[in-house]
Amino acid sequence: MDTVDFEELAGRLEGVSRAVLHIAAALEIKGLIDGPQLSQAWRSALPLPGFEVAGRTLQELALALDGARSQRQALGA
């Protein structure tokens, strides 16, 4: 895999991650999902051997979703 391929893959993964966060936040705002419960589920996902990066990514997504919630609450939204 060369640099261009890596950058393409990284960009696509970042885009999908951001889309998931936006969808989760929108559903949480509408009261259709329990955002804190989703964050906790992401945090408690068991890392599978060979998929440690996926586990770290879920931790980062949980942190981002919680951060967005905190920011909304601070803004009174």
Coordinates of C-alpha atoms in Angstrom, one line a residue:
M1 CA 0.0 0.0 0.0
D2 CA 1.5 3.3 -1.0
T3 CA 1.0 6.7 0.6
V4 CA -1.8 7.7 -1.8
D5 CA -3.7 4.4 -1.0
F6 CA -3.2 4.9 2.7
E7 CA -4.4 8.5 2.6
E8 CA -7.5 7.4 0.6
L9 CA -8.3 4.7 3.2
A10 CA -7.7 7.0 6.2
G11 CA -9.9 9.7 4.6
R12 CA -12.7 7.2 4.0
L13 CA -12.5 5.9 7.6
E14 CA -12.5 9.4 9.0
G15 CA -15.6 10.2 6.9
V16 CA -17.5 7.2 8.0
S17 CA -16.6 7.8 11.6
R18 CA -17.8 11.4 11.4
A19 CA -21.0 10.3 9.7
V20 CA -21.7 7.8 12.5
L21 CA -21.1 10.5 15.1
H22 CA -23.4 12.9 13.4
I23 CA -26.2 10.3 13.0
A24 CA -25.8 9.2 16.6
A25 CA -26.0 12.8 17.9
A26 CA -29.0 13.6 15.7
L27 CA -30.8 10.5 17.0
E28 CA -29.9 11.4 20.6
I29 CA -31.1 15.0 20.2
K30 CA -34.5 13.7 18.9
G31 CA -34.7 11.2 21.8
L32 CA -34.6 8.2 19.6
I33 CA -31.5 6.6 21.2
D34 CA -29.8 6.8 24.5
G35 CA -26.5 8.5 23.7
P36 CA -24.8 7.7 27.0
Q37 CA -25.8 4.1 26.7
L38 CA -24.4 3.9 23.2
S39 CA -21.1 5.5 24.4
Q40 CA -20.9 2.9 27.2
A41 CA -21.6 0.1 24.7
W42 CA -18.7 1.4 22.5
R43 CA -16.5 1.6 25.6
S44 CA -17.2 -1.9 26.8
A45 CA -16.8 -3.6 23.4
L46 CA -14.3 -6.3 24.0
P47 CA -11.2 -5.9 21.8
L48 CA -10.6 -8.9 19.7
P49 CA -7.1 -10.2 19.1
G50 CA -5.7 -8.4 16.1
F51 CA -8.3 -5.6 16.3
E52 CA -6.8 -3.4 19.0
V53 CA -7.0 -0.4 16.7
A54 CA -10.8 -1.0 16.3
G55 CA -11.1 -1.0 20.1
R56 CA -9.2 2.3 20.4
T57 CA -11.4 3.7 17.6
L58 CA -14.6 2.8 19.5
Q59 CA -13.1 4.5 22.6
E60 CA -12.4 7.6 20.6
L61 CA -15.9 7.6 19.1
A62 CA -17.5 7.3 22.6
L63 CA -15.4 10.2 23.8
A64 CA -16.4 12.3 20.8
L65 CA -20.1 11.5 21.3
D66 CA -19.9 12.4 25.0
G67 CA -17.9 15.6 24.2
A68 CA -20.6 16.7 21.7
R69 CA -23.3 16.1 24.3
S70 CA -21.4 18.1 26.9
Q71 CA -20.9 20.9 24.5
R72 CA -24.6 20.9 23.6
Q73 CA -25.5 21.0 27.3
A74 CA -23.1 23.8 28.0
L75 CA -24.8 25.8 25.1
G76 CA -28.2 25.0 26.5
A77 CA -29.3 23.1 23.4

